[in-house]
Amino acid sequence: MELYESVNTPTEKLNIPLSWHDDWELLYFKKGQYRLTLNMQEYDIDDECICFVNRGVIHKLESLDQNGIEYSLRFDLNKLRFREDDLIDEKLLKPLAEGELCFLDRAGVSEFGFTQVLHAVSELIRRFRDFGEQQDSETPTSRRYVLKGIADELLLRGKLLSIIALIDACGMLRDEEITEADRQVKVIKDAIVYIQEHYKDKIYIRDLSSLSDLNEQYFIRFFGSVTGAPPLDYINRYRVEQASRLLRETDSKAYDIAKECGFHNIGNFIKIFRAVTGLTPHKYRKAYGRDDGEEE
């Protein structure tokens, strides 16, 4: 269990790209304007509220101003469960963990019980900030807090269980339903997983569209509308992301890294890498990794 605190600066704003994970996530928007996308549903947030990202939900988050303050708590519901013959586990925690029940996407000040839930969430955040160890975060605008003690872990689990109890009591849970949006999200997930598993190889649009039996042109338009980038651009950005990691963490030659990441032409690799990062591979390595003395 870990807490991320995001505070915008004049030069940096929170921008979480399209992703999904196997944990559940509680988002508390304390201040500022944000745009949150959950599956195919887009929410404009301009008031204090709490949002939930259920396990496996594809999501994206963007801050729209310089005054944003946001907290994110990721947790594994299975670690909160009791023994199988327990009534609470059977009626509440098990259905949540297995996806039969879901948290509501959003709860705002007008929701019944919001004040009580917010108070409990604020206490949990305060525990992290007062006693947590601050660690490096993947996001420049965020601070990451971790509590490592057994007593702290027990307190956190107890507080999270009390939050879930309040959410249930206030009617902030819903039955899971398979919708057309869920089927559309599966198309995107399948395509992204395929890209992540085959980025070293040649990838054709027909490979991606055939995963869902969609027409290639329709797939291109649909993929771009959800991810914000056409499939080819998305593939190249993912390849550059992997190449950037290798440039930072290894001494491998740029030419070998290009081949390792699916670029079979060094000139094309340099061109695309510079378009995405603003730097050539050589300058990127010099700035962020190990300099091997290569000239580009």
Coordinates of C-alpha atoms in Angstrom, one line a residue:
M1 CA 0.0 0.0 0.0
E2 CA 1.5 3.4 -1.0
L3 CA 0.3 7.0 -1.3
Y4 CA 1.1 9.4 -4.1
E5 CA 0.7 13.1 -3.4
S6 CA 0.6 15.3 -6.5
V7 CA 1.0 19.1 -6.3
N8 CA 1.2 21.1 -9.5
T9 CA 4.0 23.6 -10.0
P10 CA 4.1 26.5 -12.6
T11 CA 6.2 24.3 -14.9
E12 CA 4.9 20.8 -14.1
K13 CA 1.4 19.4 -14.2
L14 CA 0.2 15.9 -13.5
N15 CA -0.3 13.8 -16.6
I16 CA -0.9 10.1 -16.2
P17 CA -1.0 8.3 -19.6
L18 CA -3.5 5.6 -20.5
S19 CA -2.9 2.5 -18.4
W20 CA -4.4 -0.1 -16.2
H21 CA -3.3 -2.3 -13.2
D22 CA -4.4 -5.2 -11.0
D23 CA -4.8 -3.1 -7.9
W24 CA -7.7 -0.9 -6.8
E25 CA -7.0 2.9 -6.6
L26 CA -8.6 5.6 -4.5
L27 CA -8.2 9.2 -5.9
Y28 CA -8.9 12.2 -3.8
F29 CA -9.0 15.5 -5.7
K30 CA -8.5 18.2 -3.1
K31 CA -8.1 21.2 -5.3
G32 CA -7.9 22.2 -9.0
Q33 CA -9.3 21.1 -12.3
Y34 CA -8.7 17.6 -13.8
R35 CA -9.9 15.4 -16.6
L36 CA -10.2 11.7 -15.6
T37 CA -11.0 9.0 -18.1
L38 CA -12.3 5.6 -16.7
N39 CA -12.8 3.1 -19.5
M40 CA -14.7 5.1 -22.1
Q41 CA -16.2 7.6 -19.6
E42 CA -14.7 11.1 -19.3
Y43 CA -15.1 13.2 -16.1
D44 CA -14.2 16.9 -15.8
I45 CA -13.4 17.5 -12.1
D46 CA -13.5 21.0 -10.8
D47 CA -14.6 20.4 -7.2
E48 CA -13.4 18.4 -4.3
C49 CA -14.3 14.7 -4.8
I50 CA -13.2 11.1 -4.4
C51 CA -12.9 8.8 -7.4
F52 CA -12.3 5.0 -7.6
V53 CA -10.4 3.1 -10.2
N54 CA -11.6 -0.5 -10.0
R55 CA -9.1 -3.3 -10.8
G56 CA -8.4 -3.6 -14.5
V57 CA -10.1 -0.3 -15.5
I58 CA -8.3 1.5 -18.3
H59 CA -7.7 5.1 -17.1
K60 CA -6.0 8.4 -17.9
L61 CA -5.6 11.5 -15.8
E62 CA -4.6 15.0 -16.8
S63 CA -4.4 18.2 -14.7
L64 CA -5.9 21.2 -16.4
D65 CA -4.5 24.0 -14.3
Q66 CA -1.5 25.0 -12.1
N67 CA -3.4 24.7 -8.7
G68 CA -4.1 21.0 -8.6
I69 CA -3.6 18.9 -5.4
E70 CA -4.4 15.2 -5.8
Y71 CA -3.8 12.1 -3.7
S72 CA -3.7 8.5 -5.0
L73 CA -3.8 5.4 -2.9
R74 CA -3.3 2.0 -4.5
F75 CA -4.2 -1.1 -2.6
D76 CA -4.8 -4.8 -3.0
L77 CA -8.3 -5.8 -1.8
N78 CA -7.3 -9.4 -1.4
K79 CA -5.0 -8.4 1.5
L80 CA -8.0 -7.1 3.4
R81 CA -10.1 -10.2 3.2
F82 CA -11.0 -12.5 6.1
R83 CA -11.3 -16.2 6.2
E84 CA -13.8 -17.7 3.7
D85 CA -16.5 -18.6 6.1
D86 CA -16.7 -15.0 7.5
L87 CA -20.0 -13.2 6.7
I88 CA -18.2 -9.9 5.9
D89 CA -15.9 -11.6 3.4
E90 CA -18.7 -13.5 1.8
K91 CA -21.2 -10.6 1.4
L92 CA -18.8 -7.7 0.8
L93 CA -15.0 -8.3 0.4
K94 CA -15.2 -11.4 -1.8
P95 CA -17.7 -9.9 -4.3
L96 CA -15.5 -6.7 -4.5
A97 CA -12.3 -8.7 -5.0
E98 CA -13.9 -10.9 -7.7
G99 CA -15.5 -8.0 -9.5
E100 CA -19.2 -8.8 -8.8
L101 CA -19.4 -5.5 -6.9
C102 CA -17.6 -2.3 -7.9
F103 CA -16.9 1.1 -6.3
L104 CA -18.8 4.0 -7.9
D105 CA -16.6 5.9 -10.3
R106 CA -17.1 9.2 -8.4
A107 CA -18.4 10.6 -5.1
G108 CA -18.7 14.3 -4.6
V109 CA -19.9 16.8 -2.0
S110 CA -23.6 16.2 -2.9
E111 CA -23.4 12.4 -2.2
F112 CA -24.9 11.1 0.9
G113 CA -22.1 10.2 3.4
F114 CA -19.3 12.0 1.4
T115 CA -18.2 14.0 4.5
Q116 CA -17.7 10.9 6.6
V117 CA -15.8 9.1 3.8
L118 CA -13.7 12.2 3.2
H119 CA -12.8 12.4 6.9
A120 CA -11.7 8.8 7.0
V121 CA -9.6 9.3 3.8
S122 CA -8.0 12.4 5.2
E123 CA -7.0 10.6 8.3
L124 CA -5.4 7.8 6.2
I125 CA -3.5 10.4 4.1
R126 CA -2.3 12.2 7.3
R127 CA -0.9 8.9 8.6
F128 CA 1.2 8.5 5.4
R129 CA 2.4 12.1 5.4
D130 CA 3.3 12.2 9.2
F131 CA 4.9 8.8 9.5
G132 CA 5.6 7.5 6.0
E133 CA 9.0 7.3 4.3
Q134 CA 9.2 9.5 1.2
Q135 CA 10.6 7.6 -1.8
D136 CA 11.3 8.4 -5.5
S137 CA 8.2 8.7 -7.7
E138 CA 7.9 7.9 -11.4
T139 CA 6.0 11.1 -11.9
P140 CA 7.9 14.5 -11.5
T141 CA 5.0 16.2 -9.8
S142 CA 4.3 13.5 -7.2
R143 CA 5.7 12.5 -3.8
R144 CA 5.5 8.8 -2.9
Y145 CA 5.0 7.8 0.7
V146 CA 5.4 4.2 2.1
L147 CA 4.7 3.0 5.6
K148 CA 6.8 -0.1 6.4
G149 CA 6.1 -0.9 10.1
I150 CA 3.8 -3.8 11.1
A151 CA 1.8 -1.5 13.4
D152 CA 1.4 1.0 10.5
E153 CA 0.3 -1.7 8.1
L154 CA -2.3 -2.9 10.6
L155 CA -3.6 0.7 11.1
L156 CA -3.8 1.2 7.4
R157 CA -5.7 -2.0 6.8
G158 CA -8.1 -1.1 9.6
K159 CA -8.6 2.4 8.2
L160 CA -9.2 1.1 4.7
L161 CA -11.7 -1.4 5.9
S162 CA -13.6 1.4 7.7
I163 CA -13.6 3.4 4.5
I164 CA -15.1 0.5 2.6
A165 CA -17.7 0.0 5.3
L166 CA -18.7 3.7 5.1
I167 CA -18.8 3.4 1.3
D168 CA -21.1 0.4 1.5
A169 CA -23.3 2.0 4.1
C170 CA -23.7 5.1 2.0
G171 CA -24.6 3.2 -1.2
M172 CA -21.4 3.9 -3.1
L173 CA -21.1 0.4 -4.5
R174 CA -22.7 -1.0 -7.6
D175 CA -23.2 -4.4 -9.3
E176 CA -20.8 -5.1 -12.1
E177 CA -22.4 -5.0 -15.6
I178 CA -20.7 -5.9 -18.9
T179 CA -21.4 -2.9 -21.2
E180 CA -20.5 -2.0 -24.8
A181 CA -17.9 0.3 -23.3
D182 CA -16.3 -2.7 -21.6
R183 CA -16.2 -4.6 -24.9
Q184 CA -14.5 -1.5 -26.5
V185 CA -12.0 -1.3 -23.7
K186 CA -11.1 -4.9 -24.3
V187 CA -10.2 -4.0 -27.9
I188 CA -7.7 -1.4 -26.6
K189 CA -6.3 -3.6 -23.9
D190 CA -5.7 -6.5 -26.3
A191 CA -4.0 -4.2 -28.8
I192 CA -1.7 -2.6 -26.1
V193 CA -0.8 -6.0 -24.6
Y194 CA 0.1 -7.2 -28.1
I195 CA 2.3 -4.2 -28.7
Q196 CA 4.1 -4.6 -25.3
E197 CA 4.7 -8.3 -26.1
H198 CA 5.8 -7.8 -29.8
Y199 CA 7.4 -4.4 -29.9
K200 CA 10.8 -6.0 -30.9
D201 CA 9.2 -7.4 -34.0
K202 CA 7.5 -5.8 -37.0
I203 CA 3.9 -5.0 -36.1
Y204 CA 1.2 -4.5 -38.8
I205 CA -2.1 -2.8 -38.3
R206 CA -3.8 -6.0 -39.5
D207 CA -2.2 -7.8 -36.6
L208 CA -3.8 -5.5 -34.1
S209 CA -7.2 -5.2 -35.8
S210 CA -7.5 -8.9 -36.3
L211 CA -7.4 -9.4 -32.5
S212 CA -11.0 -8.0 -32.4
D213 CA -12.1 -8.7 -36.0
L214 CA -12.4 -5.0 -36.7
N215 CA -11.9 -3.3 -40.1
E216 CA -8.4 -1.8 -40.2
Q217 CA -9.5 1.8 -40.9
Y218 CA -12.1 1.7 -38.1
F219 CA -9.6 0.2 -35.7
I220 CA -7.1 3.0 -36.5
R221 CA -9.7 5.7 -35.8
F222 CA -11.0 4.0 -32.7
F223 CA -7.5 3.3 -31.2
G224 CA -6.5 6.9 -31.8
S225 CA -9.7 8.3 -30.2
V226 CA -9.1 6.4 -27.0
T227 CA -5.3 6.6 -26.6
G228 CA -4.8 10.0 -28.2
A229 CA -2.3 8.6 -30.8
P230 CA -2.7 6.5 -34.0
P231 CA -1.4 2.9 -33.6
L232 CA 1.9 3.5 -35.4
D233 CA 2.7 6.5 -33.2
Y234 CA 1.8 4.5 -30.1
I235 CA 4.0 1.7 -31.1
N236 CA 6.9 4.0 -31.8
R237 CA 6.5 5.8 -28.5
Y238 CA 6.5 2.5 -26.7
R239 CA 9.6 1.5 -28.5
V240 CA 11.3 4.8 -27.6
E241 CA 10.2 4.3 -24.0
Q242 CA 12.0 0.9 -23.9
A243 CA 15.1 2.4 -25.8
S244 CA 15.2 5.2 -23.3
R245 CA 15.4 2.8 -20.4
L246 CA 18.2 0.8 -22.1
L247 CA 20.1 4.0 -22.8
R248 CA 19.8 5.0 -19.1
E249 CA 20.6 1.6 -17.6
T250 CA 23.1 -0.1 -19.9
D251 CA 26.2 0.5 -21.9
S252 CA 24.9 -1.1 -25.1
K253 CA 25.5 0.7 -28.4
A254 CA 22.7 2.8 -29.8
Y255 CA 22.6 0.7 -32.9
D256 CA 22.1 -2.5 -30.8
I257 CA 19.5 -0.8 -28.7
A258 CA 17.6 0.3 -31.8
K259 CA 17.5 -3.3 -33.1
E260 CA 16.5 -4.6 -29.6
C261 CA 13.5 -2.2 -29.6
G262 CA 12.2 -2.9 -33.1
F263 CA 14.0 -0.2 -35.1
H264 CA 15.9 -1.8 -37.9
N265 CA 17.2 1.5 -39.4
I266 CA 19.5 3.6 -37.2
G267 CA 18.6 6.8 -39.0
N268 CA 14.9 6.2 -38.5
F269 CA 15.5 5.4 -34.9
I270 CA 17.3 8.6 -34.3
K271 CA 14.6 10.6 -36.1
I272 CA 11.8 9.1 -34.1
F273 CA 13.7 9.1 -30.8
R274 CA 14.3 12.9 -31.2
A275 CA 10.7 13.5 -32.2
V276 CA 9.5 11.9 -29.0
T277 CA 12.1 13.0 -26.5
G278 CA 13.5 16.1 -28.0
L279 CA 17.0 14.7 -27.9
T280 CA 19.1 12.3 -30.0
P281 CA 19.9 9.0 -28.3
H282 CA 23.5 10.1 -27.7
K283 CA 22.4 13.4 -26.0
Y284 CA 19.7 11.5 -24.0
R285 CA 22.3 9.1 -22.7
K286 CA 24.7 11.9 -21.9
A287 CA 22.0 13.7 -19.9
Y288 CA 20.4 10.8 -18.1
G289 CA 22.5 7.7 -18.4
R290 CA 26.0 6.3 -19.2
D291 CA 27.9 8.1 -21.9
D292 CA 29.6 5.5 -24.2
G293 CA 31.3 8.1 -26.3
E294 CA 29.3 7.4 -29.5
E295 CA 28.6 10.2 -31.9
E296 CA 25.3 10.6 -33.6

